[in-house]
Short mmCIF file of C-alpha atoms and ligand atoms in Angstrom, two decimals:
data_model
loop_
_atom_site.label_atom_id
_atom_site.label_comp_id
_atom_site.label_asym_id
_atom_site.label_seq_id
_atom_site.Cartn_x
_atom_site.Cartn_y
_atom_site.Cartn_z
CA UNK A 1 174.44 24.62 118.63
CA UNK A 2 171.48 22.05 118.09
CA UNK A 3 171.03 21.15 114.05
CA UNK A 4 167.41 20.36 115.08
CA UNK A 5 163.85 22.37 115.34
CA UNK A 6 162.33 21.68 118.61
CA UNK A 7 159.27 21.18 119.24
CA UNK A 8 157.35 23.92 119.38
CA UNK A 9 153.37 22.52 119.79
CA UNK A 10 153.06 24.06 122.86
CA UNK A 11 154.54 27.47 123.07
CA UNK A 12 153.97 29.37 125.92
CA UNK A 13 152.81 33.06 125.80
CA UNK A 14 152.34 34.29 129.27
CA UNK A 15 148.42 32.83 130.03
CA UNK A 16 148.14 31.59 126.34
CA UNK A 17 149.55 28.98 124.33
CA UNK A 18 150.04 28.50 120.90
CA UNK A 19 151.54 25.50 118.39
CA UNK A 20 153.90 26.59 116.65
CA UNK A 21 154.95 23.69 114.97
CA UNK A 22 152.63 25.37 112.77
CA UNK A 23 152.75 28.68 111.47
CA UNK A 24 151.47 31.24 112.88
CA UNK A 25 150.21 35.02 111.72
CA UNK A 26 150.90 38.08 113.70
CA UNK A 27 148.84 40.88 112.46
CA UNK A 28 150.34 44.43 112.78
CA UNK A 29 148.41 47.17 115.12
CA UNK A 30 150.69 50.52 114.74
CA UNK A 31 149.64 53.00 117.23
CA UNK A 32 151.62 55.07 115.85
CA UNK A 33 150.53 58.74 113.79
CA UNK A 34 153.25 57.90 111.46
CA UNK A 35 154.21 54.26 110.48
CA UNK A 36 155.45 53.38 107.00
CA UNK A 37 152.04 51.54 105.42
CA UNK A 38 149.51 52.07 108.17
CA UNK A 39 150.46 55.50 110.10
CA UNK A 40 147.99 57.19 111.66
CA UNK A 41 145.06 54.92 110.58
CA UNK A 42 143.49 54.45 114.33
CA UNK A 43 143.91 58.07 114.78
CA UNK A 44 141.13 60.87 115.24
CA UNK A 45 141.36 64.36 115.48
CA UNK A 46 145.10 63.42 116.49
CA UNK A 47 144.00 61.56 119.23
CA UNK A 48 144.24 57.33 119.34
CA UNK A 49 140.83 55.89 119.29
CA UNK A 50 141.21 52.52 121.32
CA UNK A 51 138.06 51.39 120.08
CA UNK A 52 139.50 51.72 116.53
CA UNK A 53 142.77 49.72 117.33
CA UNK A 54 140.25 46.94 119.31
CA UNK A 55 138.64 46.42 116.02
CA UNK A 56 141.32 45.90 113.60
CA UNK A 57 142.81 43.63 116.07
CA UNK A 58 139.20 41.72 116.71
CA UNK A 59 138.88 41.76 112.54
CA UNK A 60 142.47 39.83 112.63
CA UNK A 61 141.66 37.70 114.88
CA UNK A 62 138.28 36.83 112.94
CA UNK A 63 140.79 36.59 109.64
CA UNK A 64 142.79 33.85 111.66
CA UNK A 65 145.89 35.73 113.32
CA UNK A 66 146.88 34.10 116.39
CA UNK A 67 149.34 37.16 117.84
CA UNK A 68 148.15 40.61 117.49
CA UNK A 69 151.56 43.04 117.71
CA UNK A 70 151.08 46.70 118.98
CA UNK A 71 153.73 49.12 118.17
CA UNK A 72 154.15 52.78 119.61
CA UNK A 73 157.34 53.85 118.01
CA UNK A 74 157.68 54.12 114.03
CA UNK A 75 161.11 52.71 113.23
CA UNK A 76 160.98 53.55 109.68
CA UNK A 77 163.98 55.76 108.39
CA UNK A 78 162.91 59.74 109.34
CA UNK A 79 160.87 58.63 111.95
CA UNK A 80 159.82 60.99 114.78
CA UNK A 81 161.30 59.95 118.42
CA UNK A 82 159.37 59.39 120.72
CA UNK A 83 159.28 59.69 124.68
CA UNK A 84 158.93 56.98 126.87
CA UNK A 85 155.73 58.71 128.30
CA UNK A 86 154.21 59.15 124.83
CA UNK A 87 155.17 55.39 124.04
CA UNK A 88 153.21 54.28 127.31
CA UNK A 89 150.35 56.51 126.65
CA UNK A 90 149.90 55.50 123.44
CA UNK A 91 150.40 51.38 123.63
CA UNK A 92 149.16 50.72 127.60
CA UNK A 93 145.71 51.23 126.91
CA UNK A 94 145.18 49.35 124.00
CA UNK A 95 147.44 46.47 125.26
CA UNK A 96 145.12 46.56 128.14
CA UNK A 97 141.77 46.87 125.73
CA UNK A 98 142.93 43.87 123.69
CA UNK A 99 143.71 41.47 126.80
CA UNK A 100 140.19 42.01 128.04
CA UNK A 101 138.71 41.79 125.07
CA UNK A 102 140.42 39.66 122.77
CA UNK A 103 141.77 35.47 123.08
CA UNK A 104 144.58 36.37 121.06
CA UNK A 105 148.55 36.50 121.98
CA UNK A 106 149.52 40.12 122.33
CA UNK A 107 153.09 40.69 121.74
CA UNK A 108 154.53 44.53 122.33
CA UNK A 109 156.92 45.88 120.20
CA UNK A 110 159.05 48.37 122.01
CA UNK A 111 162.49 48.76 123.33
CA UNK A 112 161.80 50.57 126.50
CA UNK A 113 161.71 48.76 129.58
CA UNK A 114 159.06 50.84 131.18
CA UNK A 115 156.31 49.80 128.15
CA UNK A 116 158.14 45.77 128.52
CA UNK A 117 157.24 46.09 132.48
CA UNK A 118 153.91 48.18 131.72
CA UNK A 119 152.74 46.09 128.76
CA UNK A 120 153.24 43.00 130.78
CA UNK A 121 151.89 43.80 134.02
CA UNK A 122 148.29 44.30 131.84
CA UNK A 123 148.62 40.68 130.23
CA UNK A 124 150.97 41.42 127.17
CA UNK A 125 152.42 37.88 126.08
CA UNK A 126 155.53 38.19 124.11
CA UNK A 127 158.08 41.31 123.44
CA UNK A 128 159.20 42.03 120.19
CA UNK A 129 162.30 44.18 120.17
CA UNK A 130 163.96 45.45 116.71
CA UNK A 131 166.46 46.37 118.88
CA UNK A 132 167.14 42.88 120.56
CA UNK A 133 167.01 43.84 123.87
CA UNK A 134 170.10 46.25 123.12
CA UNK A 135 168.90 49.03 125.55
CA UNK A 136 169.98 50.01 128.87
CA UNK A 137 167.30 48.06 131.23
CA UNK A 138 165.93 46.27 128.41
CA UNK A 139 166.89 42.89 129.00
CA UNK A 140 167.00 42.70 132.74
CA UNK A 141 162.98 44.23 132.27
CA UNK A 142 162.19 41.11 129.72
CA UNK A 143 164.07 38.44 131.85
CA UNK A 144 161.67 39.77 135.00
CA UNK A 145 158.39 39.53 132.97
CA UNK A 146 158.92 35.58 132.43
CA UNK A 147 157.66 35.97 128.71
CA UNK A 148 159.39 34.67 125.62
CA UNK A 149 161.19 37.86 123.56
CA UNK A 150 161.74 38.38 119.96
CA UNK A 151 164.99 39.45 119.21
CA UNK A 152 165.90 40.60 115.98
CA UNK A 153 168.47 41.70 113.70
CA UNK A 154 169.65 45.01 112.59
CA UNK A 155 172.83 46.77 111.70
CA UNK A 156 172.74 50.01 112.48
CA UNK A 157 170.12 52.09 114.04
CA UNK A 158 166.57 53.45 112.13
CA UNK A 159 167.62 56.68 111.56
CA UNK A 160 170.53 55.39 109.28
CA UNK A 161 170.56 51.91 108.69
CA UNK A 162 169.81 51.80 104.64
CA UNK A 163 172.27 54.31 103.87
CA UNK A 164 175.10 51.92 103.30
CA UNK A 165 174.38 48.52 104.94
CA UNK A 166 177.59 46.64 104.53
CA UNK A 167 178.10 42.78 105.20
CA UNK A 168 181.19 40.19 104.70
CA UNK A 169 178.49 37.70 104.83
CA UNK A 170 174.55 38.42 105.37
CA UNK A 171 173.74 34.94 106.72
CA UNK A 172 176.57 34.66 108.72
CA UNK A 173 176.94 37.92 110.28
CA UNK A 174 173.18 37.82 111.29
CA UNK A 175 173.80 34.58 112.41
CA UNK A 176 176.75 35.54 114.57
CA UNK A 177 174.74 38.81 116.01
CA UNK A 178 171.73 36.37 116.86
CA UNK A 179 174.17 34.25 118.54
CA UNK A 180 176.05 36.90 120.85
CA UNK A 181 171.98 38.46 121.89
CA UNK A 182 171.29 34.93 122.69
CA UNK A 183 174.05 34.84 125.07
CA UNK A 184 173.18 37.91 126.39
CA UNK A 185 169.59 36.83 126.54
CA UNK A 186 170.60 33.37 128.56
CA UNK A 187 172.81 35.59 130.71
CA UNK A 188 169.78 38.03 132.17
CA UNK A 189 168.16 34.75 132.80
CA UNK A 190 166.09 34.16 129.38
CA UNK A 191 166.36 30.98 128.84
CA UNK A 192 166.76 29.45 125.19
CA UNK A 193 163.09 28.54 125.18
CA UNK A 194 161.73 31.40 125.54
CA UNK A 195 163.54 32.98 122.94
CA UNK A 196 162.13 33.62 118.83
CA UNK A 197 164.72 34.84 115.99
CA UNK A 198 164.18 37.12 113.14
CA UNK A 199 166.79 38.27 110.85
CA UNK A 200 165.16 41.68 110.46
CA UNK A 201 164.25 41.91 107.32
CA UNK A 202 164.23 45.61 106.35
CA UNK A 203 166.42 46.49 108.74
CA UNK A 204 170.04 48.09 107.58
CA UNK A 205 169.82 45.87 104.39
CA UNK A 206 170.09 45.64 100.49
CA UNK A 207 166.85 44.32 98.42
CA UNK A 208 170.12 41.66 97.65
CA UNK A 209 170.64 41.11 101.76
CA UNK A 210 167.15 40.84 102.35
CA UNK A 211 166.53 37.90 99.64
CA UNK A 212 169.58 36.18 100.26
CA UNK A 213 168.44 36.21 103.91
CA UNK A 214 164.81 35.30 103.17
CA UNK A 215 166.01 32.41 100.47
CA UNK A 216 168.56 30.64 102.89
CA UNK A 217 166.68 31.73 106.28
CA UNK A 218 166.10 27.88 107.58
CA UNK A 219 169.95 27.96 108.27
CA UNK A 220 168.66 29.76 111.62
CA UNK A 221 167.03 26.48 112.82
CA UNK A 222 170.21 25.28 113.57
CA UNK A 223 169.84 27.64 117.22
CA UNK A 224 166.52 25.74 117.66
CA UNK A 225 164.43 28.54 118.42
CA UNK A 226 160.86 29.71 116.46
CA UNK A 227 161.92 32.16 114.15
CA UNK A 228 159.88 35.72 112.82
CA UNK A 229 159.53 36.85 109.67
CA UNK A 230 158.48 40.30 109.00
CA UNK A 231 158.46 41.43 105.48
CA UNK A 232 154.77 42.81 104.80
CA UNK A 233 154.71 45.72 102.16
CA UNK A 234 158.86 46.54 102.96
CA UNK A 235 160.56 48.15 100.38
CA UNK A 236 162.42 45.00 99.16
CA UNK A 237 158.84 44.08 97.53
CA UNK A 238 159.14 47.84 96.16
CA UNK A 239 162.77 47.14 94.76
CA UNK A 240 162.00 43.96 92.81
CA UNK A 241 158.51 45.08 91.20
CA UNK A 242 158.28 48.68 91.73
CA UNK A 243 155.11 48.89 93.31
CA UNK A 244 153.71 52.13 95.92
CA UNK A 245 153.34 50.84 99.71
CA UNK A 246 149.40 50.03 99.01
CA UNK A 247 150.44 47.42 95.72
CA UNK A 248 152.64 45.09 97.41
CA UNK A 249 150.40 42.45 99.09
CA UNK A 250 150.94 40.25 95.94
CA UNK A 251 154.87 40.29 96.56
CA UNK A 252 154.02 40.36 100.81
CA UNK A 253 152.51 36.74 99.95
CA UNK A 254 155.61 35.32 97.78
CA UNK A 255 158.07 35.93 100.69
CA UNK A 256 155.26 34.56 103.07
CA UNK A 257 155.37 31.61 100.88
CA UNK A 258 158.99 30.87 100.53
CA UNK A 259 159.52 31.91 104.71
CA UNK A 260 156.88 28.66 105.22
CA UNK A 261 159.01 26.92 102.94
CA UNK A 262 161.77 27.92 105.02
CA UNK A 263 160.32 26.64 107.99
CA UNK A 264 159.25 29.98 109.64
CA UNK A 265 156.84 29.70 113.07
CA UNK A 266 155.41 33.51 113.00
CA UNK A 267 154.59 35.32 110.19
CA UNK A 268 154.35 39.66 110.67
CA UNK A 269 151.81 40.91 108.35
CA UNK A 270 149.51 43.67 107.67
CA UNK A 271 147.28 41.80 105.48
CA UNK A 272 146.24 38.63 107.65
CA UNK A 273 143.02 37.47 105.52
CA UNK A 274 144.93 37.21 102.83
CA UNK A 275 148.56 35.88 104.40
CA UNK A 276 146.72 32.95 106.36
CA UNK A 277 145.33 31.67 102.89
CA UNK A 278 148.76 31.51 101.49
CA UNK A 279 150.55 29.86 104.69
CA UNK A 280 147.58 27.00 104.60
CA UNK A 281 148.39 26.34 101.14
CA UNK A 282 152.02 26.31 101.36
CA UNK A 283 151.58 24.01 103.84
CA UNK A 284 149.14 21.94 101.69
CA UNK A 285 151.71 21.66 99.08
CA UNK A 286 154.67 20.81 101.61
CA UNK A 287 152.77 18.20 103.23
CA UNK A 288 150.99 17.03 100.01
CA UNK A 289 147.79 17.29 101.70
CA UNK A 290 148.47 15.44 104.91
CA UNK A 291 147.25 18.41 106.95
CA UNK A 292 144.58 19.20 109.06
CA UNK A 293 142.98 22.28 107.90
CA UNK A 294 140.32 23.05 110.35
C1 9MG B 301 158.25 46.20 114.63
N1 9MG B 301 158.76 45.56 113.43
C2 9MG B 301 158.81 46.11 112.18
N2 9MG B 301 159.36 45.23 111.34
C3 9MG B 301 159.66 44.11 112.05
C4 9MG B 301 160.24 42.88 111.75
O1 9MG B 301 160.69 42.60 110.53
N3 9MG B 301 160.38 41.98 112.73
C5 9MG B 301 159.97 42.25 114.00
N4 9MG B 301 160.15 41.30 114.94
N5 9MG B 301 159.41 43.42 114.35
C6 9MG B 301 159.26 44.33 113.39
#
């Protein structure tokens, strides 16, 4: 595999383009009644308000995120399933919303081919799948929508994955997994450049997996391809400085500072006002000032 990072200034997202040979921030839109930090926040009297979803997006976008990321389905352990129908219902409209509304990337997180088709058909721009394109459909229904996919990391499956997460080797076990969903990728007709990493942070691992991952994660460059970080408010933050879901932005930042460091393209946050300050001044301090701020 290529040792290099490729250049990345201008990524294509469907209609919009973005340079990622800077980072960029991805703020989190859960339309979901019960995520792990931000459940059921654009919800009232049970019912998704659109409206409310358009404006935390439009106050991201204001705070400098570049990709807004709608989510459906709560993957956190415990989680309620949920149908396909209730997954359309609940991301279609504000996918839609967003798109008309918004010049910002939207990227859908779902595994279901029927919300990949249905998000893209209404102007959706990347898909972000925890599951890495693993189900039935899934990556035939990415490969036909022409958009890059995020495919990430995780052992096991939500319902179980931190009970005992078990690896020979973090890094190289998440790099091997990456490497046999790239195939697969390339083989529905993805091709490599349309294709963003994450190691899934979070996701079937240890507080020890999760910063050995995060501390040695520019060893994933060597594929070539962007790569995602999502850590905002996970429990590793919790583990380390034993702090409730609404007191880790403080820790949220340090891994957003040492994932720059580590030469990530996208960072996944809830907090964007906050994460876009730290990512300018990492970069500051990496470049030693030679950087255009504006
Ligand atoms: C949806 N979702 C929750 N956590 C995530 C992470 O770490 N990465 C990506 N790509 N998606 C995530």
């Amino acid at each position: 595999m290529d040792s290099t990072v490729n250049d990345f200034s201008a990524y294509r997202f469907g209609t919009r383009i973005l340079d990622l040979s800077r980072p960029q921030v991805m703020g989190i839109v859960n339309v979901t009644p019960d995520s792990f930090s931000d459940g059921g926040t654009l919800y009232e009297a049970r019912k998704l308000s659109v409206d409310q979803a358009l404006e935390r997006a439009r106050q991201m976008v204001r705070d400098g995120a570049t990709i807004i990321d709608i989510g459906g389905e709560s993957t956190r352990p415990g989680a309620a399933v949920v149908s396909v129908q209730e997954e359309l219902d609940r991301v279609l409209p504000v996918v839609e919303r967003l798109n008309a509304e918004l010049d910002v990337v939207i990227s859908v997180d779902t595994s279901a081919p029927e919300v990949i088709s249905g998000a893209a058909g209404l102007g959706a721009g990347l898909i972000n799948d925890v599951r890495a394109l693993g189900r039935e459909g899934a990556l035939e229904a990415a490969a036909a929508t022409g958009l890059p996919v995020c495919v990430m990391h995780m052992q096991g499956s939500p319902a179980t994955m931190q009970d005992a997460p078990h690896y020979d080797d973090v890094l190289d076990d998440v790099s091997y997994f990456l490497q046999q969903r790239i195939r697969a990728c390339n083989d529905a007709g993805i091709a490599s450049d349309r294709i963003i990493l994450d190691p899934g942070f979070g996701f079937g691992k240890t507080v020890e997996h999760n910063l050995r991952l995060l501390n040695n994660m520019g060893q994933l460059h060597r594929f070539g391809m962007p790569l995602l970080v999502g850590t905002s408010r996970k429990s590793m933050i919790d583990h380390v400085l034993h702090r409730p879901v609404d007191q880790r932005l403080a820790g949220t930042l340090a891994t957003v500072a040492i994932g720059v460091q580590q030469g990530g393209q996208i960072f996944r946050v809830h907090d964007v006002r906050e994460t876009v300050d730290v990512v300018r001044m990492t970069e500051a301090i990496l470049n030693e000032g030679r950087i255009d701020n504006d």
